[in-house]
Short mmCIF file of C-alpha atoms in Angstrom, two decimals:
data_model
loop_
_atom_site.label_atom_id
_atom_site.label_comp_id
_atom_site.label_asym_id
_atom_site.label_seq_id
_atom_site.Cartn_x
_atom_site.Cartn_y
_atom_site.Cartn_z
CA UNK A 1 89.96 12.18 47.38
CA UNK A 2 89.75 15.53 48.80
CA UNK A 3 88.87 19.10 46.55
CA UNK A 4 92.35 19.85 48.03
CA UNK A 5 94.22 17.08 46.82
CA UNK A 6 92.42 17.25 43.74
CA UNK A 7 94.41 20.13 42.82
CA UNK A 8 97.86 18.26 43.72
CA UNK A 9 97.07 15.55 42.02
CA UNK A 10 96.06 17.13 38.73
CA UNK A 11 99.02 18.94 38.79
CA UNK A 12 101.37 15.89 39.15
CA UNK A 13 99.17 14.71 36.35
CA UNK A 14 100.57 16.95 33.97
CA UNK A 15 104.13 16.92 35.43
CA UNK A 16 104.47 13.65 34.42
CA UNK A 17 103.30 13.99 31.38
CA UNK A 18 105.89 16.94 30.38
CA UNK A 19 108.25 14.60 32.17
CA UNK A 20 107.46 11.66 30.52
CA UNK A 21 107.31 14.02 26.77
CA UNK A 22 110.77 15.43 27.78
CA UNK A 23 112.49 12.11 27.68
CA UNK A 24 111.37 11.52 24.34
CA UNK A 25 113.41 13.53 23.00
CA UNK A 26 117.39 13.09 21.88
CA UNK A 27 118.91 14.64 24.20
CA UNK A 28 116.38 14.35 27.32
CA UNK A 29 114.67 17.73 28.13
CA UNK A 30 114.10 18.64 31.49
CA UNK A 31 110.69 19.98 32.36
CA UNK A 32 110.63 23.17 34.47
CA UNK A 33 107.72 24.44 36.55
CA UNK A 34 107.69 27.85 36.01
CA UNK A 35 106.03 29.04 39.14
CA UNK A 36 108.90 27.21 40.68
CA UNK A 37 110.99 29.88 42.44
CA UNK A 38 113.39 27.73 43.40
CA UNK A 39 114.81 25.97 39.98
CA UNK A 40 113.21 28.13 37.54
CA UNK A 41 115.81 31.35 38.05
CA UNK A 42 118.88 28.53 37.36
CA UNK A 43 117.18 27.42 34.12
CA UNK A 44 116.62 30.08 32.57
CA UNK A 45 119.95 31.33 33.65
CA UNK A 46 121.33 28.65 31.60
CA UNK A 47 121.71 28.05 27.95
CA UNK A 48 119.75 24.80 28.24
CA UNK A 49 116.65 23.98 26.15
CA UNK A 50 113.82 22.66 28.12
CA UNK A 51 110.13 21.66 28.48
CA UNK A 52 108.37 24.63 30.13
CA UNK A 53 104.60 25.41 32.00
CA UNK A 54 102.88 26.73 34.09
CA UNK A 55 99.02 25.90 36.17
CA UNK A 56 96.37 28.50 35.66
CA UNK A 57 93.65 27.20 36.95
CA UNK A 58 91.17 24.87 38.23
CA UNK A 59 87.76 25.83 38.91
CA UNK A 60 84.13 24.13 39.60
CA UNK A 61 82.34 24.49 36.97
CA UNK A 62 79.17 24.59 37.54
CA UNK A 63 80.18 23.15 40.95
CA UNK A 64 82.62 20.07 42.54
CA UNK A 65 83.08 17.19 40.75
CA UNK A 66 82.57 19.48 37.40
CA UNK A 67 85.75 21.55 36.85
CA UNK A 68 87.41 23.56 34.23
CA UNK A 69 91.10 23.54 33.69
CA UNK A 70 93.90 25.77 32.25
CA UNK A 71 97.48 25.53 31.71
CA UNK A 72 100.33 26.11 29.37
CA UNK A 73 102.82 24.51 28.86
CA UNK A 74 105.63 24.52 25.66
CA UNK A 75 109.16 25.01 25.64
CA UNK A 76 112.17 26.75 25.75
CA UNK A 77 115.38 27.39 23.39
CA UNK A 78 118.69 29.24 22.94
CA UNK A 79 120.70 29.17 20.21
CA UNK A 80 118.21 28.30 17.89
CA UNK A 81 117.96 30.20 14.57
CA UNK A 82 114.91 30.76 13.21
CA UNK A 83 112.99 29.27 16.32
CA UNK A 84 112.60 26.01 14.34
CA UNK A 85 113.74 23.75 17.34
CA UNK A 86 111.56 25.91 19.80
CA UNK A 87 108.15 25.76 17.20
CA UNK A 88 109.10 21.64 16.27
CA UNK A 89 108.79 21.55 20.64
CA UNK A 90 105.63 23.22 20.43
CA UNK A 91 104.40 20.88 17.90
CA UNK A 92 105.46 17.92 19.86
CA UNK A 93 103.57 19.46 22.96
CA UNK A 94 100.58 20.14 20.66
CA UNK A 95 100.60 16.10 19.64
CA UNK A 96 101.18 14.91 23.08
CA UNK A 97 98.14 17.39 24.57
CA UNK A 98 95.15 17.10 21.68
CA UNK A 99 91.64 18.22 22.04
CA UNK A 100 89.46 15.51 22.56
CA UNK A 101 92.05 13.71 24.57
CA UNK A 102 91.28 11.99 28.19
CA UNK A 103 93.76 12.22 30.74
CA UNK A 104 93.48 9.85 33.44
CA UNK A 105 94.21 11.93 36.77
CA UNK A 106 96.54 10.23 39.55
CA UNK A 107 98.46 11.18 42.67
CA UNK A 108 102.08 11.65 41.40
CA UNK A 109 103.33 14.26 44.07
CA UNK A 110 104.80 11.48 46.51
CA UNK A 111 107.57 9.25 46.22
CA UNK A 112 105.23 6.36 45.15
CA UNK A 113 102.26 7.54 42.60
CA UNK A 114 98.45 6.36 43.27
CA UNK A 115 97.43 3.04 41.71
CA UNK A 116 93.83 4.94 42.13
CA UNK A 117 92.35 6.75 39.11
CA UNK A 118 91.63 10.09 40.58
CA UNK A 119 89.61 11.85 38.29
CA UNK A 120 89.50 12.16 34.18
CA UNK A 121 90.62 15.22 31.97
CA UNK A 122 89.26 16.02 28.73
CA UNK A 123 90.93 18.52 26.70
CA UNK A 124 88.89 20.69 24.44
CA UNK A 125 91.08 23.59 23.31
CA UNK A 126 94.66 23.88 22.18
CA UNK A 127 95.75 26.86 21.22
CA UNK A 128 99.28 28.10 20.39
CA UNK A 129 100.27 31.58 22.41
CA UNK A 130 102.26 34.22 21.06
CA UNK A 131 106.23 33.78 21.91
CA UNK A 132 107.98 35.41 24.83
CA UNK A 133 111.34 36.55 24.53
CA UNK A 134 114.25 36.93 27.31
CA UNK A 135 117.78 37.79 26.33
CA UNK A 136 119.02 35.00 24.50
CA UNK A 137 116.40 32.64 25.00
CA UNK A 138 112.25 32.28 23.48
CA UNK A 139 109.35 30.52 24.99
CA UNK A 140 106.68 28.89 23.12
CA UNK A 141 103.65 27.72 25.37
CA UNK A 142 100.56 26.30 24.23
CA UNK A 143 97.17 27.17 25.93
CA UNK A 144 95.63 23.98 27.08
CA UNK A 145 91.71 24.32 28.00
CA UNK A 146 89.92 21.52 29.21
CA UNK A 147 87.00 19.60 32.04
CA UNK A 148 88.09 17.54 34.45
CA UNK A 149 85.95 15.08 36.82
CA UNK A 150 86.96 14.20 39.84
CA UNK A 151 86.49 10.89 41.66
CA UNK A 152 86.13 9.50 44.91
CA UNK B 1 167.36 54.79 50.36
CA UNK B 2 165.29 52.56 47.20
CA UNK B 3 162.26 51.53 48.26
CA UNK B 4 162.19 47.88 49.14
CA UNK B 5 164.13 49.20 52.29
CA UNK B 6 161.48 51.06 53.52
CA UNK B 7 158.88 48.21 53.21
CA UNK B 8 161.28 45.79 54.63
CA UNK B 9 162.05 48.11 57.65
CA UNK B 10 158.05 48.73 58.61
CA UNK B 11 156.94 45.08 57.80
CA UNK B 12 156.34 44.08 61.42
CA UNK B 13 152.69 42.67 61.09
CA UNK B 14 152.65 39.36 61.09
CA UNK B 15 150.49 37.27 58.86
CA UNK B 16 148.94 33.82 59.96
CA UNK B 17 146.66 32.28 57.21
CA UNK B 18 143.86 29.34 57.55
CA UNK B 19 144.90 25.84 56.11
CA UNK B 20 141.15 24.87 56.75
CA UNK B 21 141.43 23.10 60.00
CA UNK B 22 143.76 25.18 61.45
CA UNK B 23 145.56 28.79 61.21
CA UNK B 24 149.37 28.37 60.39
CA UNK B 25 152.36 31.10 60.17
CA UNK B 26 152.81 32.20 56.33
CA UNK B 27 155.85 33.26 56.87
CA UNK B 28 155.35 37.10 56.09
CA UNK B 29 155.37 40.23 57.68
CA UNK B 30 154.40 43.24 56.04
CA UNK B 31 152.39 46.55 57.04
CA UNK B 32 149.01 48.29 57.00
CA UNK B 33 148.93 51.74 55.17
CA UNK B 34 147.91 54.53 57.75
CA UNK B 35 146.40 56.45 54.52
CA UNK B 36 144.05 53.98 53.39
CA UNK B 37 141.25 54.69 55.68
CA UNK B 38 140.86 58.36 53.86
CA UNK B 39 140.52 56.60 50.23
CA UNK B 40 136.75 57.30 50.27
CA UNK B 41 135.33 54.25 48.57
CA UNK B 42 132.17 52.86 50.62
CA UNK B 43 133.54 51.03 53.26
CA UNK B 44 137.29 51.06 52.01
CA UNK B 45 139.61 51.97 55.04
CA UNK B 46 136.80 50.25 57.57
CA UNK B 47 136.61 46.78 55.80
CA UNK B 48 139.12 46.95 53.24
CA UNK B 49 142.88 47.89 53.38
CA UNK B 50 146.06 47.33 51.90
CA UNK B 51 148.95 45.50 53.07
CA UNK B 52 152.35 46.15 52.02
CA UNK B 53 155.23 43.23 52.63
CA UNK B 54 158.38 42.74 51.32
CA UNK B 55 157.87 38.74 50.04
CA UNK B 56 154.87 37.73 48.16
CA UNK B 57 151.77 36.03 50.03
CA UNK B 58 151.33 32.65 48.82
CA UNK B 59 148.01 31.65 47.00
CA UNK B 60 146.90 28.97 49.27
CA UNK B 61 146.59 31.46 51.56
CA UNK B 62 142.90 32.91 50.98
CA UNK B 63 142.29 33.46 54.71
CA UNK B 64 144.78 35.56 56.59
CA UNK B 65 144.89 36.57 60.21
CA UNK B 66 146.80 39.70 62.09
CA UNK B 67 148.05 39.19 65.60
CA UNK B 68 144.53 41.15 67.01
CA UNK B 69 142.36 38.25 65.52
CA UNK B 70 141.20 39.79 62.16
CA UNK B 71 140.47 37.76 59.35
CA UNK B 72 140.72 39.15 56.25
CA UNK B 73 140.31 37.56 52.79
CA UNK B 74 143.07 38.43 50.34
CA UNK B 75 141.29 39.98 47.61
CA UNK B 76 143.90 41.24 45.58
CA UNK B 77 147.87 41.83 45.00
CA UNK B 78 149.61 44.30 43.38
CA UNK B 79 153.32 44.18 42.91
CA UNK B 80 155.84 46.99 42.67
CA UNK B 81 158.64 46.19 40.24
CA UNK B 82 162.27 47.65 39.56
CA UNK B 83 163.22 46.52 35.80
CA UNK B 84 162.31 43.08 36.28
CA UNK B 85 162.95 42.44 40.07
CA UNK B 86 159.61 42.50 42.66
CA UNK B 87 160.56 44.37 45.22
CA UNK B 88 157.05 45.19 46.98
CA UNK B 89 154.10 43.47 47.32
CA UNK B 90 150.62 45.43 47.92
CA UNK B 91 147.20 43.19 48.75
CA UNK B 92 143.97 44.54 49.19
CA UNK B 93 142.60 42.88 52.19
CA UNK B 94 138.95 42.74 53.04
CA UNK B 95 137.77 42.25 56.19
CA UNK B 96 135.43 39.13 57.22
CA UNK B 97 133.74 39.70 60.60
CA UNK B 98 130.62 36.97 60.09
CA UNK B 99 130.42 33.26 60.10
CA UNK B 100 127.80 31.90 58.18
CA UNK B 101 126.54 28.35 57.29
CA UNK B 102 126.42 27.56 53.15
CA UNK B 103 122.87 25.52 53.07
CA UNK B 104 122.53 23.56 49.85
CA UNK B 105 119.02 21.86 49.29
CA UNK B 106 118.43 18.25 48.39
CA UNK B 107 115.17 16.97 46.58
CA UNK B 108 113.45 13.83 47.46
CA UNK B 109 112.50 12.90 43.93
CA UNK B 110 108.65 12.22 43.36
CA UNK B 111 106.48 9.72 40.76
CA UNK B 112 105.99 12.44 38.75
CA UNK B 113 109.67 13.00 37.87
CA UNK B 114 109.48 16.14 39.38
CA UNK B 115 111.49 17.46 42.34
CA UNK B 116 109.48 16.78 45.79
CA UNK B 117 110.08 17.91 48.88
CA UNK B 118 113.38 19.32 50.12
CA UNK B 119 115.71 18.74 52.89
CA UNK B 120 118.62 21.85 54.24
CA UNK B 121 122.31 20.00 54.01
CA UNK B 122 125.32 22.05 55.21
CA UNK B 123 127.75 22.41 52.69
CA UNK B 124 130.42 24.55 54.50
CA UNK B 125 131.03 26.38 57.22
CA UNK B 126 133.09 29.73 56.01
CA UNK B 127 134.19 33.22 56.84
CA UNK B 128 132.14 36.38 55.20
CA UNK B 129 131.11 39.67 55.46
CA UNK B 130 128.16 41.31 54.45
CA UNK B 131 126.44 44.63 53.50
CA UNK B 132 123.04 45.61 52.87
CA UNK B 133 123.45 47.05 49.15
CA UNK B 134 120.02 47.54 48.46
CA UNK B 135 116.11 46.74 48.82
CA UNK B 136 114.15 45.17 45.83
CA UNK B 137 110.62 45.37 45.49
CA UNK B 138 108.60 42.60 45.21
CA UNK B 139 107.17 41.88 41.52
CA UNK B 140 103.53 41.42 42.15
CA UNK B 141 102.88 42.98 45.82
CA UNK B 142 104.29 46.38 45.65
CA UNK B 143 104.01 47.21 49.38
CA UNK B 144 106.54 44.21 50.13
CA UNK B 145 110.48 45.15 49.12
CA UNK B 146 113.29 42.00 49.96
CA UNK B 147 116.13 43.15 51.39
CA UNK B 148 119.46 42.36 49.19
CA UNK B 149 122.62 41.78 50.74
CA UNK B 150 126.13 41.40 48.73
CA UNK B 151 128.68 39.10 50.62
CA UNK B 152 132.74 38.76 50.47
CA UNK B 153 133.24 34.91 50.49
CA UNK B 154 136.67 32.82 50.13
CA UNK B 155 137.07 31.79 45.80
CA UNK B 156 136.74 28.11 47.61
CA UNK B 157 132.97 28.64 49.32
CA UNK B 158 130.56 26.23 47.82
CA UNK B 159 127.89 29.02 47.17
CA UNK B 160 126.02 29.10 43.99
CA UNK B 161 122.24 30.16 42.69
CA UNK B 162 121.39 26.73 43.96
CA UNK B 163 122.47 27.16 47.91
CA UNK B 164 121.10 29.55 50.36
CA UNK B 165 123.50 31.32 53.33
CA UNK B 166 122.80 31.14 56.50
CA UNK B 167 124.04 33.66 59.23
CA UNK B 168 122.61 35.09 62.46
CA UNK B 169 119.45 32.62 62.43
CA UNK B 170 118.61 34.47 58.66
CA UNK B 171 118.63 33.16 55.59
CA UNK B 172 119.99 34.32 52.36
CA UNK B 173 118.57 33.22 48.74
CA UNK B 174 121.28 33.04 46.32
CA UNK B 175 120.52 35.21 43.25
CA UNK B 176 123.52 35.83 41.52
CA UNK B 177 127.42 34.63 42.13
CA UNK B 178 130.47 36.30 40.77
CA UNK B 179 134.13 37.11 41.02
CA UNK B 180 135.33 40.44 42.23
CA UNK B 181 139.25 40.90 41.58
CA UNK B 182 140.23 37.38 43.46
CA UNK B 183 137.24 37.12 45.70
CA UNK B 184 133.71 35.38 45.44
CA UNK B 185 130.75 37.82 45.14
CA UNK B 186 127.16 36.66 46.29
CA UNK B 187 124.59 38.33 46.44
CA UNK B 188 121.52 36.96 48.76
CA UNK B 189 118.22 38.05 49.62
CA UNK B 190 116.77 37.58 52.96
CA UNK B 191 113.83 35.29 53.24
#
């Protein structure tokens, strides 16, 4: 697997994670990219509550395979007093994503994912950012730091 | 002389309106207002004017024609009433010149659950018009502005935040959709 890919792939990674967290929940939440110009203006247009993040980055560190990773990802609510729906999302994001935790990297961005481990991510910070406000609606992300290694 | 005899006696414009396959007679006759063109309101006069006729135009009837070839959406009506007898009826007509192409976008689902990669389906094919209203600047490159354009659609257009338009080889992001007195508002910015 390419450096290039490497970057696709971890990303799909964690999209199906948030995807797969979302459908825990009663009802479903949908998870929304939110560098995604092209959904993320109709979502949080709408009153729906939904899983939320976005990629930071992914850098060698010190150099390829060795990388360091950052994203956030949490959720977003309307209608809920007191934020306890948006902080008992958080919470759920913070027990899916823990420190210590391996992630096993794979190709998801296709129609059919990678049998093919790609690469390995270990998180070692979680951190809980302050919450963002717009109109009627709050986010809650958590800051996710971790290494990755990458494969092939 | 009361009133309705005067709008009866200059209604000589004939109306056709567009059934969607086809443009039909609706059956009235009415008149443009010489006076409208001086009502100073953007492009009132030019693209919009009013339409007097004796008889009511039908609802169906978003899309009318006059014998020249003009389309013009029927935006609004406004009826003149003795007691409790209509005896005039006044629309506000807005002219559509364009043709443009409503593109909707489908997603080929991938493993991850998310969206993948898209693919442009026509939706509709409809009459609009369209005015630059304004440029908006770009929220992390401030050298780069996006040009914003407000279109006049028929209430039946498929367009919403989800579809692009598509006119003259451009197209038009979708940001926000909504109703101005009985027409659909969009407003699109080129990409």
């Amino acid at each position: 697997m390419s450096q290039e890919r490497f970057l696709v792939a971890l990303k799909s990674t964690i999209d199906k994670a948030g995807v797969d967290l979302g459908k825990t929940f009663i009802p479903p939440l949908p998870l929304v990219d939110l560098d995604d110009t092209v959904n993320v203006t109709k979502f949080l247009q709408s009153g729906k509550d939904g899983l939320v993040w976005e990629y930071l980055t992914l850098e060698p560190l010190p150099r390829d395979p060795l990388y360091s990773v950052a994203f956030r990802i949490g959720a977003r609510t309307t209608n809920d007093a007191s934020n306890y729906s948006l902080l008992g999302f958080a919470g759920a994001v913070k027990r899916r994503f823990r420190e210590g935790e391996d992630l096993t990297i794979h190709d998801y961005s296709s129609a059919i994912a990678s049998s093919s481990v790609l690469g390995i991510l270990h998180i070692t910070q979680v951190m809980v950012d302050p919450q963002q406000f717009d109109r009627e609606s709050c986010l809650r992300l958590v800051m996710i730091n971790g290494r990755a290694i990458r494969w092939g | 002389m009361h009133p309705a005899q005067a709008i009866r006696k200059f209604a000589t414009v004939p109306l056709e309106g567009w059934n969607g396959a086809a443009w039909m007679p609706t059956g009235v006759k009415g008149d443009f207002l010489s006076y409208d063109r001086f009502i100073t309101h953007r492009t009132f006069g030019a693209m919009k004017r009013l339409f007097t006729a004796p008889i009511p135009l039908p609802p169906q009837w978003e899309l009318v024609r006059t014998p020249d070839g003009t389309v013009f959406l029927a935006s609004f009506e406004n009826i003149d009433i003795e007691g409790v007898s209509p005896y005039g009826y006044h629309y506000l007509l807005h002219q559509v010149n364009f043709t443009a192409q409503v593109i909707g976008l489908v997603a080929t689902p991938s493993a991850s659950g998310m969206a993948g990669s898209t693919t442009e389906v026509v939706l509709a094919t409809v009459r609009c018009d369209a005015e630059r209203v304004t440029a908006e600047r770009s929220l992390e490159f401030n050298t780069v502005k996006y040009t914003q354009v407000l279109f006049a659609l028929p209430r039946s257009a498929p367009v919403t935040e989800d579809t692009e338009i598509k006119m003259d080889g451009r197209y038009y992001r979708i940001k926000e959709v909504f109703l101005e007195l009985g027409i659909l508002r969009a407003v699109g910015a080129k990409r």
